Tab-separated table of C-alpha atoms (C1' of nucleotides) in Angstrom:
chain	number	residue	atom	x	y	z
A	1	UNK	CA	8.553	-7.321	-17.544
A	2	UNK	CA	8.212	-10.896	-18.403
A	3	UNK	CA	5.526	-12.338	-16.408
A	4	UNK	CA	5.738	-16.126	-17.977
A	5	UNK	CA	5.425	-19.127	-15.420
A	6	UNK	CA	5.973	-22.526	-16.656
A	7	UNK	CA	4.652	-21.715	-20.095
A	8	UNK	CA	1.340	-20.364	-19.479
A	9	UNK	CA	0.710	-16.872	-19.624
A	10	UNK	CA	-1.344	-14.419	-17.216
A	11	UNK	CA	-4.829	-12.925	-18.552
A	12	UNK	CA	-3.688	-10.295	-20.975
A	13	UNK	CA	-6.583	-8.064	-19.787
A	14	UNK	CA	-5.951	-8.934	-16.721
A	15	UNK	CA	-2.278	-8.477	-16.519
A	16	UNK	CA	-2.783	-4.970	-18.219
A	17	UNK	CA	-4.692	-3.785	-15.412
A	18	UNK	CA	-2.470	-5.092	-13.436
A	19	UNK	CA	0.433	-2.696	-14.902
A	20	UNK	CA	-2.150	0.028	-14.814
A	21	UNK	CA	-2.560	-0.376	-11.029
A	22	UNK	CA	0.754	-0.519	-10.524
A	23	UNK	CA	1.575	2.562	-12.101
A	24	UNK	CA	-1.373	4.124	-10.198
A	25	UNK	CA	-0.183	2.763	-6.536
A	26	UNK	CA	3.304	4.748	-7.393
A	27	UNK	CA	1.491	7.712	-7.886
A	28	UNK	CA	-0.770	7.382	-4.260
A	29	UNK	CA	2.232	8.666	-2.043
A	30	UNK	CA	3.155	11.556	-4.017
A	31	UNK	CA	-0.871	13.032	-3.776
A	32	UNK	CA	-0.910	11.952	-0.860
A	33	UNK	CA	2.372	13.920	0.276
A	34	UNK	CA	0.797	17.018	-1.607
A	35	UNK	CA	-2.191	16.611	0.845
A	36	UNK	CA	0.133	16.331	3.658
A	37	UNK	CA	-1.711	12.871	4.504
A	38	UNK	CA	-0.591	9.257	4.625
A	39	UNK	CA	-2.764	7.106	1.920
A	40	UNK	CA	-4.636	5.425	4.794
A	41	UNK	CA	-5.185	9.114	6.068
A	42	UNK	CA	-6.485	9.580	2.921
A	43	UNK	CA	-8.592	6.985	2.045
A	44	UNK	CA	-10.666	7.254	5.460
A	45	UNK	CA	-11.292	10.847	4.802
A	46	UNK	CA	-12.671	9.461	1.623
A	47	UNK	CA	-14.974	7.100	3.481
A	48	UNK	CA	-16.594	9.828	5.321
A	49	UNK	CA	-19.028	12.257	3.767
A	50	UNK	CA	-20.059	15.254	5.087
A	51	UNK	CA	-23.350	14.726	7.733
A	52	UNK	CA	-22.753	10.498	6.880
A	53	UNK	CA	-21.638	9.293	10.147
A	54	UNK	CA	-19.136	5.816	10.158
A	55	UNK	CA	-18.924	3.445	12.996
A	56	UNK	CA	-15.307	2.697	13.357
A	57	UNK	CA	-15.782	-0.329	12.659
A	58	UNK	CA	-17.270	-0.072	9.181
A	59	UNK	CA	-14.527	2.059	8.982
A	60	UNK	CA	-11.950	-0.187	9.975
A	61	UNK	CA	-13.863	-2.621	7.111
A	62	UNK	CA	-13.653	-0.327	4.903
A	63	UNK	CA	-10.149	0.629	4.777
A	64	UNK	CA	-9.542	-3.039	4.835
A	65	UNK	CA	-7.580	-3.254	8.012
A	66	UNK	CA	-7.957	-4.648	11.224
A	67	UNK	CA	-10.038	-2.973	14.119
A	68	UNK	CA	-6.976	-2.307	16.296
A	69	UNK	CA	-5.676	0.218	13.595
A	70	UNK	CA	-8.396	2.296	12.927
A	71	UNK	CA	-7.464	3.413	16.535
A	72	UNK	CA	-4.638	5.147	15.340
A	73	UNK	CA	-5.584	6.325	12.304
A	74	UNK	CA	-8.721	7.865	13.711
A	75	UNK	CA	-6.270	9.237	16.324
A	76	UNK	CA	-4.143	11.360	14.431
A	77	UNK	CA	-6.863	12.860	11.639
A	78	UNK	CA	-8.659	13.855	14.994
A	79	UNK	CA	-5.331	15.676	16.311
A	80	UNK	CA	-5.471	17.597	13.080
A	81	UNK	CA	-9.072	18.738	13.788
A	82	UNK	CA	-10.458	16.924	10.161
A	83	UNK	CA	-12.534	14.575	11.918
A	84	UNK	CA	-14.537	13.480	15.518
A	85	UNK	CA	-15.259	10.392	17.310
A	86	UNK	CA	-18.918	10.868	18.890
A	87	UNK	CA	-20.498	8.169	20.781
A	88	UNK	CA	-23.472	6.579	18.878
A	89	UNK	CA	-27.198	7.116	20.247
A	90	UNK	CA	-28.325	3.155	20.568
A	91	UNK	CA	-25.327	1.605	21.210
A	92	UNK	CA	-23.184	2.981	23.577
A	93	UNK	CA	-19.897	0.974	23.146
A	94	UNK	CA	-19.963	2.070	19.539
A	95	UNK	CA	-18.120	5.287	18.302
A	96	UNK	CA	-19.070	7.225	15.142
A	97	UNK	CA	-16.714	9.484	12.732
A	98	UNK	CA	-17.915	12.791	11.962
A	99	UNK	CA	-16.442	14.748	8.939
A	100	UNK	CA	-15.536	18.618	10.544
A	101	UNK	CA	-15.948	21.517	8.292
A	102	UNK	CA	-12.083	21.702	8.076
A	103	UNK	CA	-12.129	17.887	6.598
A	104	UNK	CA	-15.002	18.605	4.436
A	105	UNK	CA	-12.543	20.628	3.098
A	106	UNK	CA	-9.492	18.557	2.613
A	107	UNK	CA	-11.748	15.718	1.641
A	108	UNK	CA	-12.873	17.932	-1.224
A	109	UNK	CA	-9.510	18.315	-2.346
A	110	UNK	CA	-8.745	14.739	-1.965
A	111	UNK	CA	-11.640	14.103	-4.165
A	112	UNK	CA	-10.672	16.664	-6.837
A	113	UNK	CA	-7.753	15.289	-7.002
A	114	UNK	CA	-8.086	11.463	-7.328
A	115	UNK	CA	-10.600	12.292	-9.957
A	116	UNK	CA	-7.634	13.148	-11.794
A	117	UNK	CA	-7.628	10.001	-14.619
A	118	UNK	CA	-3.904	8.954	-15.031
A	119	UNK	CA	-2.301	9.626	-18.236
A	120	UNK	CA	-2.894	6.377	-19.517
A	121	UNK	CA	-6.482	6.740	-19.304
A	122	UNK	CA	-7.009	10.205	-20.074
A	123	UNK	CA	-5.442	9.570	-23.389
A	124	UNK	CA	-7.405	7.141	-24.578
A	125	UNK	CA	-10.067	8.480	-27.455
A	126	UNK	CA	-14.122	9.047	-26.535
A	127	UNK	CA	-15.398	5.915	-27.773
A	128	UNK	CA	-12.577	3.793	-26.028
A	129	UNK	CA	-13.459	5.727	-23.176
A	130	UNK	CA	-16.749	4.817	-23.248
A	131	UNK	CA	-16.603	0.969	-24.335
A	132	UNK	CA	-13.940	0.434	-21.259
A	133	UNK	CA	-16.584	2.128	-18.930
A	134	UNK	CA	-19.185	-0.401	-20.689
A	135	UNK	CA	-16.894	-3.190	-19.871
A	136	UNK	CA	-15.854	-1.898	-16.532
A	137	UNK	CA	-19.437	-1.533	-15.510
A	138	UNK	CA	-20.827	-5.186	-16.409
A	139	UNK	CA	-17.488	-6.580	-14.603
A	140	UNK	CA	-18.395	-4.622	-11.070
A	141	UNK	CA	-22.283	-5.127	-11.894
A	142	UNK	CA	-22.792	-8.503	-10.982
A	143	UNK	CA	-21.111	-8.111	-6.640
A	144	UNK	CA	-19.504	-11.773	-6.194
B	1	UNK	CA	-19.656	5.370	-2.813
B	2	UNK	CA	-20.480	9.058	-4.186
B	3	UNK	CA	-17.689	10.910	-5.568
B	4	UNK	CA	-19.430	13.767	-6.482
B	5	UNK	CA	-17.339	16.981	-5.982
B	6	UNK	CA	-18.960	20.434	-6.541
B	7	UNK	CA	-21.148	18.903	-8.868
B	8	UNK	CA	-18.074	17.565	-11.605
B	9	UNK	CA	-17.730	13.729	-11.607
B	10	UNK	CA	-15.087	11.674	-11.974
B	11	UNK	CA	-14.347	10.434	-15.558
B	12	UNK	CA	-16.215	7.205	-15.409
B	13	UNK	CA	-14.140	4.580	-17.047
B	14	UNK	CA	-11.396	5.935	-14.336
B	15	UNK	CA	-13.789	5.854	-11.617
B	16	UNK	CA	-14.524	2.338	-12.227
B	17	UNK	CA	-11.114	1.634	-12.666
B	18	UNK	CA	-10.273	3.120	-9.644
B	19	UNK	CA	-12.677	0.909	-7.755
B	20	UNK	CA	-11.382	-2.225	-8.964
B	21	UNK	CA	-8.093	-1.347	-8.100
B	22	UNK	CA	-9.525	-0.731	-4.410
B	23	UNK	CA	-11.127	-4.260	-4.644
B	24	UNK	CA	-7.871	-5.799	-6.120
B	25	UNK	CA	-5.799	-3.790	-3.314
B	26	UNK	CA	-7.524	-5.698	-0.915
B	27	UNK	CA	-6.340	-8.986	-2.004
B	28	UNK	CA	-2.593	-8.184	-1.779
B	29	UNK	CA	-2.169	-8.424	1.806
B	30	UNK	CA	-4.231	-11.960	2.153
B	31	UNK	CA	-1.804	-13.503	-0.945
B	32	UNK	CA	1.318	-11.806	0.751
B	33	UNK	CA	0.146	-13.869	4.018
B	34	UNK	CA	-0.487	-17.009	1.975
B	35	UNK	CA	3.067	-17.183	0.918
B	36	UNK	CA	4.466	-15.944	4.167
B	37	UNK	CA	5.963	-12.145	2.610
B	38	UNK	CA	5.144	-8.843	3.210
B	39	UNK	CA	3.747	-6.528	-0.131
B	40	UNK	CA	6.825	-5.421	-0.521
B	41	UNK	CA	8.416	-8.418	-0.236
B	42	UNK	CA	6.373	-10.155	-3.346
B	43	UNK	CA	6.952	-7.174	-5.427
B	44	UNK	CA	10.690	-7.316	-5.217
B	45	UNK	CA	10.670	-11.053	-6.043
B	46	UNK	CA	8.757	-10.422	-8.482
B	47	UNK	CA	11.401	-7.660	-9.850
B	48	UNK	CA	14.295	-10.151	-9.539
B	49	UNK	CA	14.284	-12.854	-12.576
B	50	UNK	CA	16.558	-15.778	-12.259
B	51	UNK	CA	19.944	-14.709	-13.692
B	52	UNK	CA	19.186	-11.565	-14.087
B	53	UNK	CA	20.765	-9.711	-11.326
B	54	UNK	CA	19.305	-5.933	-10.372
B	55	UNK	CA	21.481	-3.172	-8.934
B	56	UNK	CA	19.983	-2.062	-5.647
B	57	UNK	CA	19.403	1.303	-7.146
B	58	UNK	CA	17.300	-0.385	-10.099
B	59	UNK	CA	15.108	-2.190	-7.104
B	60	UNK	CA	14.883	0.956	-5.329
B	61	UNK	CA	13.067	2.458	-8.563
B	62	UNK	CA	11.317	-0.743	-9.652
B	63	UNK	CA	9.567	-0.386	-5.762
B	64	UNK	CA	8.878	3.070	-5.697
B	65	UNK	CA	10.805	3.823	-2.285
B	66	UNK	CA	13.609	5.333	-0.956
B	67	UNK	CA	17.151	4.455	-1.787
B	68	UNK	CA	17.359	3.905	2.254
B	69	UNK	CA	14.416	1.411	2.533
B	70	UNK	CA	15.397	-1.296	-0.067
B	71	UNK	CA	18.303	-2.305	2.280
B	72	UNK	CA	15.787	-3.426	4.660
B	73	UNK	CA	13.952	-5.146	2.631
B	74	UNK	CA	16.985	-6.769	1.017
B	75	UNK	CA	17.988	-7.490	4.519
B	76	UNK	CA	14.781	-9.865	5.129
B	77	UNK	CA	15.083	-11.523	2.097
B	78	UNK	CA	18.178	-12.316	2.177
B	79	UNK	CA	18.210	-13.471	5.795
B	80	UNK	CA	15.060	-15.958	4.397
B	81	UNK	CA	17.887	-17.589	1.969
B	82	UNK	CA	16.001	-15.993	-1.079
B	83	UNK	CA	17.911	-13.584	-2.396
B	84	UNK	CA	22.212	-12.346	-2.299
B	85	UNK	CA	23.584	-9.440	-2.352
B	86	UNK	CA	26.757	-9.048	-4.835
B	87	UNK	CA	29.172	-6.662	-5.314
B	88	UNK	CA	28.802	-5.462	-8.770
B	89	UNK	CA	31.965	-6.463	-11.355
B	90	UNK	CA	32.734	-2.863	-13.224
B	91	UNK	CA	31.411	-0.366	-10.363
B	92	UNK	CA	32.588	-1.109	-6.839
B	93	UNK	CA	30.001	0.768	-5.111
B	94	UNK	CA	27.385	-0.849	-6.735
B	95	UNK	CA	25.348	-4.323	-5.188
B	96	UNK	CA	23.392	-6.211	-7.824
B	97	UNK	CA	20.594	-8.655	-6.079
B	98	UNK	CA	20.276	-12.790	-7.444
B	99	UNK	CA	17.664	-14.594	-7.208
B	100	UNK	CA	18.621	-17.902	-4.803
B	101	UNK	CA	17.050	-21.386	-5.621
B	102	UNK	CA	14.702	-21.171	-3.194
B	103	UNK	CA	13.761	-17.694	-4.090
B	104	UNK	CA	12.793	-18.839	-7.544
B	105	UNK	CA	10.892	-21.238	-6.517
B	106	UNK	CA	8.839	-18.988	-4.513
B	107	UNK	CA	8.963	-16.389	-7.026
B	108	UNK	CA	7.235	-18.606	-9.787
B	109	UNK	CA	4.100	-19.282	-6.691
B	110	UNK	CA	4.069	-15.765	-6.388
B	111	UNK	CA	3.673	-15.148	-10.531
B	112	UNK	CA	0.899	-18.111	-10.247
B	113	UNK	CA	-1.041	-16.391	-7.682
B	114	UNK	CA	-0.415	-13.166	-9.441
B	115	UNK	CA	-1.620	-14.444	-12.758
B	116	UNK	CA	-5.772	-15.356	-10.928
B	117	UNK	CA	-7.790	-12.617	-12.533
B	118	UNK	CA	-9.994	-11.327	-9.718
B	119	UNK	CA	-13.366	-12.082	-9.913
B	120	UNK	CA	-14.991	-9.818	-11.762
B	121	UNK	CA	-12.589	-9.589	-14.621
B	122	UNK	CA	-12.572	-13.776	-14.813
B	123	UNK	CA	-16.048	-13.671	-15.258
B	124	UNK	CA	-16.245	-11.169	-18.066
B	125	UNK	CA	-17.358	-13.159	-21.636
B	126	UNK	CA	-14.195	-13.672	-23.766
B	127	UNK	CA	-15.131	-10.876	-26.400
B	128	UNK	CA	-15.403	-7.927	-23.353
B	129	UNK	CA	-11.985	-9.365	-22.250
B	130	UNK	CA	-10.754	-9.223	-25.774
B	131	UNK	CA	-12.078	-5.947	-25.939
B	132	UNK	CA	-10.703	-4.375	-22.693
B	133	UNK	CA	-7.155	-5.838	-23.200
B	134	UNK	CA	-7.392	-3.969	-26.827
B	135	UNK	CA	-8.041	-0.660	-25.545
B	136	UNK	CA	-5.918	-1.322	-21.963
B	137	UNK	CA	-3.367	-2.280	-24.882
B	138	UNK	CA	-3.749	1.030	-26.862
B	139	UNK	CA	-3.690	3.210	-23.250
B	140	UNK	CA	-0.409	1.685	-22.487
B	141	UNK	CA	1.294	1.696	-25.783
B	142	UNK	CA	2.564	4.790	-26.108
B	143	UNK	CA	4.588	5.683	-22.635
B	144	UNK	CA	3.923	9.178	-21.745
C	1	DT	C1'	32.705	16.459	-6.185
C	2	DA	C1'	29.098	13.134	-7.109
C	3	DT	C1'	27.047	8.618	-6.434
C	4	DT	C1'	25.776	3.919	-4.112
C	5	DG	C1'	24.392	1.830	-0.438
C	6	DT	C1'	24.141	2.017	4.671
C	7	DT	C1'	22.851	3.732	9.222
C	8	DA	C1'	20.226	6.481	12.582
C	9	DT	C1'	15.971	8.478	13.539
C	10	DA	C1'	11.209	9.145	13.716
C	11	DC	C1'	6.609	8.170	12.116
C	12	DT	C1'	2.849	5.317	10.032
C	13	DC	C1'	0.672	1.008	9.204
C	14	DT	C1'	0.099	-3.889	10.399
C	15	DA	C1'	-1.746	-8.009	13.176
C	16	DT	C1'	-2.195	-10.463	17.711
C	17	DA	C1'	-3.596	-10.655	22.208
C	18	DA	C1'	-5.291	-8.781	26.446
C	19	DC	C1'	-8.227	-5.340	28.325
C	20	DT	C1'	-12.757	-1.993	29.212
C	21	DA	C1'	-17.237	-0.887	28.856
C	22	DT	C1'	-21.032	-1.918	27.296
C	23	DA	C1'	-24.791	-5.225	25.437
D	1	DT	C1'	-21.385	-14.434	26.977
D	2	DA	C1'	-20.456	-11.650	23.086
D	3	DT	C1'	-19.183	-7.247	20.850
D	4	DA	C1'	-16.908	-2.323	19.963
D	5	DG	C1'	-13.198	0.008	20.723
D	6	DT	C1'	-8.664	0.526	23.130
D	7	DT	C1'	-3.977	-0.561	24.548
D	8	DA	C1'	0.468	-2.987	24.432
D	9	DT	C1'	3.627	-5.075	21.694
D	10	DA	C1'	6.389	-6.309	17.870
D	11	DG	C1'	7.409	-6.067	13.080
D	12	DA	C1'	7.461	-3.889	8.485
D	13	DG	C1'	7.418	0.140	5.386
D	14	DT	C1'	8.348	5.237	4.805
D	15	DA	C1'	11.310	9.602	4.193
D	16	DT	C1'	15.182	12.615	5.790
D	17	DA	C1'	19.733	13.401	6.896
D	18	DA	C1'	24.430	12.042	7.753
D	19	DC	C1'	27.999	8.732	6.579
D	20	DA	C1'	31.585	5.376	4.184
D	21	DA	C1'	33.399	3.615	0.114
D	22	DT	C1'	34.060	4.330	-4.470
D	23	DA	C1'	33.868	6.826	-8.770
DNA sequence: TATTGTTATACTCTATAACTATA
DNA sequence: TATAGTTATAGAGTATAACAATA
C-alpha cells in the first residue's frame, strides 16, 4: 500500500513494523478463537501468573482499558472458573485476581502459543535473528 | 513480564517484537480519539485512496472482519460525509467505496499521525534503524 | 447454484457518569 | 474528601445465519 503524504515518506523501519503488526493483529482473533477466548480474555489471563495476585486495577492498566471494563471482563473469565476476585488483606475496597489451576492451564496454552514467531520472523536467518533482537533490545532498554 | 512456559522461551527477537506491538497497540485508541474515529474507522480510511474505489468485499478482507460487519462501518462513514457507496459498473451486485473530499482530507491526518515512529524506534541511532528496516525488509520480502 | 451485500441476533469491548463501600 | 470497584447506559466491533438481488 502506498503510504505517501504530501511528499514525505513514513520511517521505513518504522513503517515495516508497522506492516508486521498488522499482519500479527489479523492473526490475534483466530488464536484467540482456537482458545475459545476473546483477545482481551486473553491478554488478562496473560497478565496473571500463577500465585502473582493483580489488583483490578493494575489490571484494568494493564490491558489498557478503562476501570469500568475490567468489570466485565473479570466477570466472565470468573464464570468460566479460570480466575477469582479475592478481597485484598490491607485495603479492603480493593479486589485481587487469582489465577485457578484450570487458568494456569489455559494460560499455559495461551503462552505456548503466542510464543509462536509469525512466519515472517521465523524465517529470517540466525544472525538476523539475533542483530533484530540486538536492536529490539536497545529500543525497549531505555523506558521513555 | 515472564513468559516462561515449561521452561522453553519465546524466540527473543519475537518476544520483543511482540512487546512493542503491545506498547504501539496502546496508542491506537488515543490517535483514533484525536481524530474523532473509531480503530476501525482509521484503518478503512486508510484502505480507501482517492480515486481508487474498493469493492466492499476487498474492504472486508483489507479489515480482517466479516463480510456482515463492513456495512456498519461503511454505514458511519458514510453518514460522516467521508466516504460513498457505488454500485459497481460491470457486476451489479457489487458496491465499490470512494473516498469523499472531506474524507481525504482526513485520511492524509490520519497517514501523518500514522507516519510518528513511537518512541523507542525514533530514538534508535540512524545505523540500528538502517539496520532493522534491512532485515524487517528481508522478513517481509518473500510473502509466505 | 453461487456470490455480494444486507439484516437480525447475540455477545464483547469501549468510555462516561453515577453509585457503594471503604479509606 | 478521595479512591477502588460496580452499575447503567449508549455506542462500536464481532461472528453466525437467513435473506434479496444479481450473476
Amino acid at each position: 500500500m502506498n503510504l505517501d503524504y504530501d511528499g514525505a515518506r513514513m520511517n521505513q523501519a518504522w513503517q515495516l513494523l508497522y506492516d508486521l503488526m498488522l499482519a500479527q493483529r489479523a492473526r490475534m482473533p483466530a488464536i484467540a478463537a482456537e482458545l475459545e477466548l476473546s483477545p482481551m480474555q486473553i491478554q488478562l489471563l496473560r497478565l496473571i501468573e500463577p500465585d502473582r495476585p493483580v489488583p483490578m486495577g493494575k489490571a484494568a492498566c494493564g490491558l489498557g482499558c478503562d476501570a469500568s471494563n475490567i468489570t466485565g471482563i473479570v466477570d466472565r473469565l470468573e464464570a468460566r472458573g479460570l480466575i477469582e476476585r479475592r478481597p485484598a488483606d490491607r485495603d479492603r475496597r480493593v479486589k485481587v485476581l487469582v489465577i485457578t489451576r484450570d487458568g494456569a492451564r489455559v494460560r499455559e496454552a495461551i503462552l505456548r502459543r503466542l510464543a509462536e514467531p509469525p512466519e515472517p520472523i521465523a524465517r529470517l536467518s540466525p544472525e538476523d535473528q539475533r542483530t533484530l533482537a540486538e536492536i529490539l533490545g536497545r529500543a525497549l532498554a531505555r523506558p521513555a
